[in-house]
Amino acid sequence: RKEVEQDPGPFNVPEGATVAFNCTYSNSASQSFFWYRQDCRKEPKLLMSVYSSGNEDGRFTAQLNRASQYISLLIRDSKLSDSATYLCVVSFSGTYKYIFGTGTRLKVLA
Amino acid sequence: NAGVMQNPRHLVRRRGQEARLRCSPMKGHSHVYWYRQLPEEGLKFMVYLQKENIIDESGMPKERFSAEFPKEGPSILRIQQVVRGDSAAYFCASSTPGAPYSFGPGTRLTVL
């Protein structure tokens, strides 16, 4: 089983739609969680950290469910510019090493 | 404040040659990480370094690959005797302790 698993998609959604991605992780010792965004052939960029209490940044909401070992990302009112690959990232307690999922591809259609 | 810098951005090598990839972390960042991304795949951890120390190299292939982060100058990822399977994007990231990574633009290595 992979340490971090994501549905690769693609998710094709119309502009203005709400879309949600889930990511599961296998190691219950995981401590830090992030969503990164990667545009085609570019470097990953931090979208948001994910906290136990959940957090929101504008149209983006991230949730963590430790009991079921998954994190989620919700995007409201999708924009064309949201088209990208969204990477789920997990870091284990005591290490600075990040484990990346393979990403979920989102395409927002006009 | 300049971000993480990597050079070259594109590197072409023939089989058997050496590839040297350089990474300058963000100012004030003491931690450097190297990741490799194969086409249509996720980022795979290679090595984590601090100045003059390799902290975790569990993702480095046992042969041909080495990394350093000297007291002065950039971090270097060195691949000796490259093979076609080494063709990939190599990303460097840096951070302060406990903070999220910032990535450089990557070096795309093509082995002919």
mmCIF file of C-alpha atoms in Angstrom:
data_model
loop_
_atom_site.group_PDB
_atom_site.id
_atom_site.type_symbol
_atom_site.label_atom_id
_atom_site.label_comp_id
_atom_site.label_asym_id
_atom_site.label_seq_id
_atom_site.Cartn_x
_atom_site.Cartn_y
_atom_site.Cartn_z
ATOM 1 C CA ARG A 1 0.000 0.000 0.000
ATOM 2 C CA LYS A 2 1.282 3.456 -0.876
ATOM 3 C CA GLU A 3 2.077 5.784 2.005
ATOM 4 C CA VAL A 4 -0.045 8.545 0.479
ATOM 5 C CA GLU A 5 -2.820 7.799 -2.006
ATOM 6 C CA GLN A 6 -4.805 10.128 -4.206
ATOM 7 C CA ASP A 7 -7.307 9.663 -7.001
ATOM 8 C CA PRO A 8 -5.338 10.774 -10.089
ATOM 9 C CA GLY A 9 -8.442 12.135 -11.824
ATOM 10 C CA PRO A 10 -8.761 14.055 -14.020
ATOM 11 C CA PHE A 11 -11.631 15.951 -12.498
ATOM 12 C CA ASN A 12 -13.250 18.032 -15.228
ATOM 13 C CA VAL A 13 -15.590 20.619 -13.736
ATOM 14 C CA PRO A 14 -17.317 23.741 -15.102
ATOM 15 C CA GLU A 15 -16.383 27.186 -13.887
ATOM 16 C CA GLY A 16 -18.170 28.017 -10.662
ATOM 17 C CA ALA A 17 -18.484 24.422 -9.535
ATOM 18 C CA THR A 18 -17.467 23.078 -6.169
ATOM 19 C CA VAL A 19 -15.008 20.197 -6.229
ATOM 20 C CA ALA A 20 -13.481 18.091 -3.477
ATOM 21 C CA PHE A 21 -10.428 15.835 -3.360
ATOM 22 C CA ASN A 22 -9.533 13.268 -0.745
ATOM 23 C CA CYS A 23 -6.178 11.832 0.153
ATOM 24 C CA THR A 24 -5.484 8.879 2.434
ATOM 25 C CA TYR A 25 -2.289 8.134 4.322
ATOM 26 C CA SER A 26 -1.152 4.866 5.809
ATOM 27 C CA ASN A 27 1.074 5.878 8.713
ATOM 28 C CA SER A 28 -0.820 6.866 11.825
ATOM 29 C CA ALA A 29 2.339 8.600 13.105
ATOM 30 C CA SER A 30 1.913 11.250 10.422
ATOM 31 C CA GLN A 31 2.044 14.668 11.964
ATOM 32 C CA SER A 32 2.054 17.412 9.352
ATOM 33 C CA PHE A 33 -0.164 17.710 6.315
ATOM 34 C CA PHE A 34 -0.182 20.035 3.355
ATOM 35 C CA TRP A 35 -1.737 20.629 -0.025
ATOM 36 C CA TYR A 36 0.596 21.778 -2.766
ATOM 37 C CA ARG A 37 -0.360 22.818 -6.270
ATOM 38 C CA GLN A 38 1.709 21.956 -9.314
ATOM 39 C CA ASP A 39 1.164 23.465 -12.740
ATOM 40 C CA CYS A 40 2.365 21.589 -15.794
ATOM 41 C CA ARG A 41 6.171 21.348 -15.846
ATOM 42 C CA LYS A 42 6.511 23.782 -12.944
ATOM 43 C CA GLU A 43 7.575 23.426 -9.334
ATOM 44 C CA PRO A 44 5.074 22.558 -6.575
ATOM 45 C CA LYS A 45 3.802 25.557 -4.636
ATOM 46 C CA LEU A 46 2.324 25.481 -1.170
ATOM 47 C CA LEU A 47 -1.434 25.954 -1.269
ATOM 48 C CA MET A 48 -2.172 25.471 2.401
ATOM 49 C CA SER A 49 -1.207 23.621 5.529
ATOM 50 C CA VAL A 50 -3.863 21.345 7.016
ATOM 51 C CA TYR A 51 -4.632 21.624 10.705
ATOM 52 C CA SER A 52 -6.559 19.292 12.974
ATOM 53 C CA SER A 53 -9.285 21.887 13.404
ATOM 54 C CA GLY A 54 -9.568 22.400 9.647
ATOM 55 C CA ASN A 55 -8.733 25.617 7.922
ATOM 56 C CA GLU A 56 -10.035 27.884 5.222
ATOM 57 C CA ASP A 57 -8.300 30.282 2.866
ATOM 58 C CA GLY A 58 -10.720 32.111 0.607
ATOM 59 C CA ARG A 59 -12.339 29.557 -1.689
ATOM 60 C CA PHE A 60 -10.207 26.709 -0.357
ATOM 61 C CA THR A 61 -11.020 24.585 2.696
ATOM 62 C CA ALA A 62 -8.846 21.782 4.053
ATOM 63 C CA GLN A 63 -9.923 19.170 6.570
ATOM 64 C CA LEU A 64 -8.052 16.471 8.469
ATOM 65 C CA ASN A 65 -9.636 13.278 9.778
ATOM 66 C CA ARG A 66 -7.043 11.486 11.915
ATOM 67 C CA ALA A 67 -9.351 8.621 12.867
ATOM 68 C CA SER A 68 -9.880 7.647 9.233
ATOM 69 C CA GLN A 69 -6.447 8.876 8.138
ATOM 70 C CA TYR A 70 -7.482 11.156 5.334
ATOM 71 C CA ILE A 71 -7.300 14.789 4.419
ATOM 72 C CA SER A 72 -9.529 16.657 2.030
ATOM 73 C CA LEU A 73 -9.443 19.793 -0.072
ATOM 74 C CA LEU A 74 -12.595 21.631 -1.100
ATOM 75 C CA ILE A 75 -12.530 24.278 -3.801
ATOM 76 C CA ARG A 76 -15.597 26.503 -4.137
ATOM 77 C CA ASP A 77 -16.511 28.646 -7.143
ATOM 78 C CA SER A 78 -13.844 27.070 -9.347
ATOM 79 C CA LYS A 79 -11.878 29.365 -11.646
ATOM 80 C CA LEU A 80 -10.118 28.492 -14.890
ATOM 81 C CA SER A 81 -6.874 29.353 -13.100
ATOM 82 C CA ASP A 82 -7.500 26.562 -10.579
ATOM 83 C CA SER A 83 -6.652 24.018 -13.295
ATOM 84 C CA ALA A 84 -3.576 22.212 -11.996
ATOM 85 C CA THR A 85 -2.454 19.063 -10.202
ATOM 86 C CA TYR A 86 -3.077 19.080 -6.460
ATOM 87 C CA LEU A 87 -0.527 17.217 -4.372
ATOM 88 C CA CYS A 88 -1.282 15.783 -0.962
ATOM 89 C CA VAL A 89 1.749 15.856 1.344
ATOM 90 C CA VAL A 90 2.358 14.093 4.636
ATOM 91 C CA SER A 91 5.253 14.369 7.038
ATOM 92 C CA PHE A 92 5.908 11.907 9.830
ATOM 93 C CA SER A 93 6.641 12.744 13.407
ATOM 94 C CA GLY A 94 10.335 13.375 14.027
ATOM 95 C CA THR A 95 11.315 13.894 10.421
ATOM 96 C CA TYR A 96 11.349 16.783 8.021
ATOM 97 C CA LYS A 97 10.888 14.455 5.057
ATOM 98 C CA TYR A 98 7.743 15.041 3.024
ATOM 99 C CA ILE A 99 5.913 12.166 1.352
ATOM 100 C CA PHE A 100 3.999 13.245 -1.721
ATOM 101 C CA GLY A 101 0.956 11.685 -3.282
ATOM 102 C CA THR A 102 0.982 11.337 -7.038
ATOM 103 C CA GLY A 103 -1.504 14.170 -7.352
ATOM 104 C CA THR A 104 -5.068 14.779 -8.478
ATOM 105 C CA ARG A 105 -5.466 16.576 -11.769
ATOM 106 C CA LEU A 106 -8.162 19.247 -11.956
ATOM 107 C CA LYS A 107 -9.358 20.868 -15.155
ATOM 108 C CA VAL A 108 -11.840 23.717 -14.883
ATOM 109 C CA LEU A 109 -13.786 24.200 -18.099
ATOM 110 C CA ALA A 110 -15.208 27.459 -19.446
ATOM 111 C CA ASN B 1 13.993 37.893 -1.043
ATOM 112 C CA ALA B 2 15.015 35.600 -3.874
ATOM 113 C CA GLY B 3 13.426 32.192 -3.870
ATOM 114 C CA VAL B 4 15.137 28.839 -4.211
ATOM 115 C CA MET B 5 17.372 28.883 -7.251
ATOM 116 C CA GLN B 6 18.373 25.929 -9.337
ATOM 117 C CA ASN B 7 20.679 25.683 -12.301
ATOM 118 C CA PRO B 8 20.866 24.684 -14.947
ATOM 119 C CA ARG B 9 17.167 24.628 -15.759
ATOM 120 C CA HIS B 10 17.740 22.150 -18.559
ATOM 121 C CA LEU B 11 20.628 19.725 -18.859
ATOM 122 C CA VAL B 12 21.315 17.279 -21.662
ATOM 123 C CA ARG B 13 23.857 14.525 -21.170
ATOM 124 C CA ARG B 14 24.876 11.450 -23.119
ATOM 125 C CA ARG B 15 24.922 8.066 -21.443
ATOM 126 C CA GLY B 16 28.016 7.668 -19.292
ATOM 127 C CA GLN B 17 28.573 11.377 -18.677
ATOM 128 C CA GLU B 18 28.266 13.162 -15.354
ATOM 129 C CA ALA B 19 25.454 15.510 -14.378
ATOM 130 C CA ARG B 20 25.846 18.220 -11.734
ATOM 131 C CA LEU B 21 22.734 19.965 -10.483
ATOM 132 C CA ARG B 22 23.003 23.018 -8.259
ATOM 133 C CA CYS B 23 20.601 24.440 -5.710
ATOM 134 C CA SER B 24 20.844 27.685 -3.753
ATOM 135 C CA PRO B 25 18.325 27.754 -0.885
ATOM 136 C CA MET B 26 16.319 30.768 0.119
ATOM 137 C CA LYS B 27 18.202 33.203 2.302
ATOM 138 C CA GLY B 28 18.064 32.083 5.914
ATOM 139 C CA HIS B 29 17.075 28.506 5.067
ATOM 140 C CA SER B 30 19.383 25.883 6.519
ATOM 141 C CA HIS B 31 17.606 22.752 5.267
ATOM 142 C CA VAL B 32 17.821 21.497 1.697
ATOM 143 C CA TYR B 33 15.931 18.603 0.142
ATOM 144 C CA TRP B 34 16.228 16.973 -3.259
ATOM 145 C CA TYR B 35 13.305 15.258 -4.979
ATOM 146 C CA ARG B 36 13.012 13.515 -8.334
ATOM 147 C CA GLN B 37 9.903 13.481 -10.493
ATOM 148 C CA LEU B 38 9.590 11.051 -13.365
ATOM 149 C CA PRO B 39 7.104 11.845 -16.140
ATOM 150 C CA GLU B 40 3.513 11.340 -14.987
ATOM 151 C CA GLU B 41 4.683 10.314 -11.514
ATOM 152 C CA GLY B 42 4.842 11.892 -8.093
ATOM 153 C CA LEU B 43 7.802 13.475 -6.389
ATOM 154 C CA LYS B 44 10.139 10.987 -4.742
ATOM 155 C CA PHE B 45 12.364 11.977 -1.837
ATOM 156 C CA MET B 46 16.071 11.580 -2.455
ATOM 157 C CA VAL B 47 18.091 13.331 0.240
ATOM 158 C CA TYR B 48 17.891 15.866 3.061
ATOM 159 C CA LEU B 49 20.916 17.972 3.938
ATOM 160 C CA GLN B 50 21.968 20.697 6.287
ATOM 161 C CA LYS B 51 25.194 22.645 5.945
ATOM 162 C CA GLU B 52 28.056 20.150 5.674
ATOM 163 C CA ASN B 53 25.834 17.272 6.817
ATOM 164 C CA ILE B 54 23.708 14.642 5.116
ATOM 165 C CA ILE B 55 20.774 14.056 7.461
ATOM 166 C CA ASP B 56 18.750 11.502 5.504
ATOM 167 C CA GLU B 57 19.776 9.902 2.201
ATOM 168 C CA SER B 58 17.339 7.011 2.318
ATOM 169 C CA GLY B 59 15.940 7.905 -1.106
ATOM 170 C CA MET B 60 19.247 8.055 -2.932
ATOM 171 C CA PRO B 61 20.176 5.206 -5.259
ATOM 172 C CA LYS B 62 23.098 3.293 -3.779
ATOM 173 C CA GLU B 63 25.368 3.890 -6.733
ATOM 174 C CA ARG B 64 26.231 6.835 -8.979
ATOM 175 C CA PHE B 65 24.303 9.440 -6.962
ATOM 176 C CA SER B 66 25.787 11.747 -4.351
ATOM 177 C CA ALA B 67 24.833 15.036 -2.733
ATOM 178 C CA GLU B 68 26.561 17.701 -0.726
ATOM 179 C CA PHE B 69 25.781 21.041 0.879
ATOM 180 C CA PRO B 70 29.104 22.701 1.637
ATOM 181 C CA LYS B 71 29.706 25.467 4.138
ATOM 182 C CA GLU B 72 29.955 27.933 1.298
ATOM 183 C CA GLY B 73 28.090 27.713 -1.968
ATOM 184 C CA PRO B 74 25.109 25.817 -3.292
ATOM 185 C CA SER B 75 23.998 22.273 -2.673
ATOM 186 C CA ILE B 76 25.104 19.901 -5.435
ATOM 187 C CA LEU B 77 23.395 16.738 -6.624
ATOM 188 C CA ARG B 78 25.845 14.710 -8.669
ATOM 189 C CA ILE B 79 24.952 11.827 -10.939
ATOM 190 C CA GLN B 80 27.843 9.867 -12.376
ATOM 191 C CA GLN B 81 27.675 7.729 -15.510
ATOM 192 C CA VAL B 82 24.130 8.767 -16.308
ATOM 193 C CA VAL B 83 21.702 6.300 -17.890
ATOM 194 C CA ARG B 84 18.459 6.945 -19.760
ATOM 195 C CA GLY B 85 16.439 6.083 -16.654
ATOM 196 C CA ASP B 86 17.945 9.117 -14.894
ATOM 197 C CA SER B 87 15.979 11.422 -17.200
ATOM 198 C CA ALA B 88 13.596 13.301 -14.924
ATOM 199 C CA ALA B 89 12.883 16.623 -13.278
ATOM 200 C CA TYR B 90 14.983 17.182 -10.179
ATOM 201 C CA PHE B 91 13.516 19.614 -7.676
ATOM 202 C CA CYS B 92 15.307 21.172 -4.766
ATOM 203 C CA ALA B 93 13.431 22.603 -1.793
ATOM 204 C CA SER B 94 14.550 24.528 1.244
ATOM 205 C CA SER B 95 13.036 25.445 4.571
ATOM 206 C CA THR B 96 13.689 26.618 8.087
ATOM 207 C CA PRO B 97 13.128 23.965 10.782
ATOM 208 C CA GLY B 98 9.488 22.937 10.918
ATOM 209 C CA ALA B 99 8.335 25.276 8.149
ATOM 210 C CA PRO B 100 6.817 24.164 4.841
ATOM 211 C CA TYR B 101 9.118 23.636 1.907
ATOM 212 C CA SER B 102 9.703 26.187 -0.805
ATOM 213 C CA PHE B 103 10.671 24.589 -4.092
ATOM 214 C CA GLY B 104 13.018 25.755 -6.789
ATOM 215 C CA PRO B 105 12.026 25.699 -10.468
ATOM 216 C CA GLY B 106 13.717 22.363 -11.042
ATOM 217 C CA THR B 107 16.343 21.006 -13.409
ATOM 218 C CA ARG B 108 15.102 18.876 -16.280
ATOM 219 C CA LEU B 109 17.711 16.271 -17.083
ATOM 220 C CA THR B 110 17.589 14.513 -20.419
ATOM 221 C CA VAL B 111 19.923 11.606 -21.067
ATOM 222 C CA LEU B 112 20.428 10.754 -24.714
#
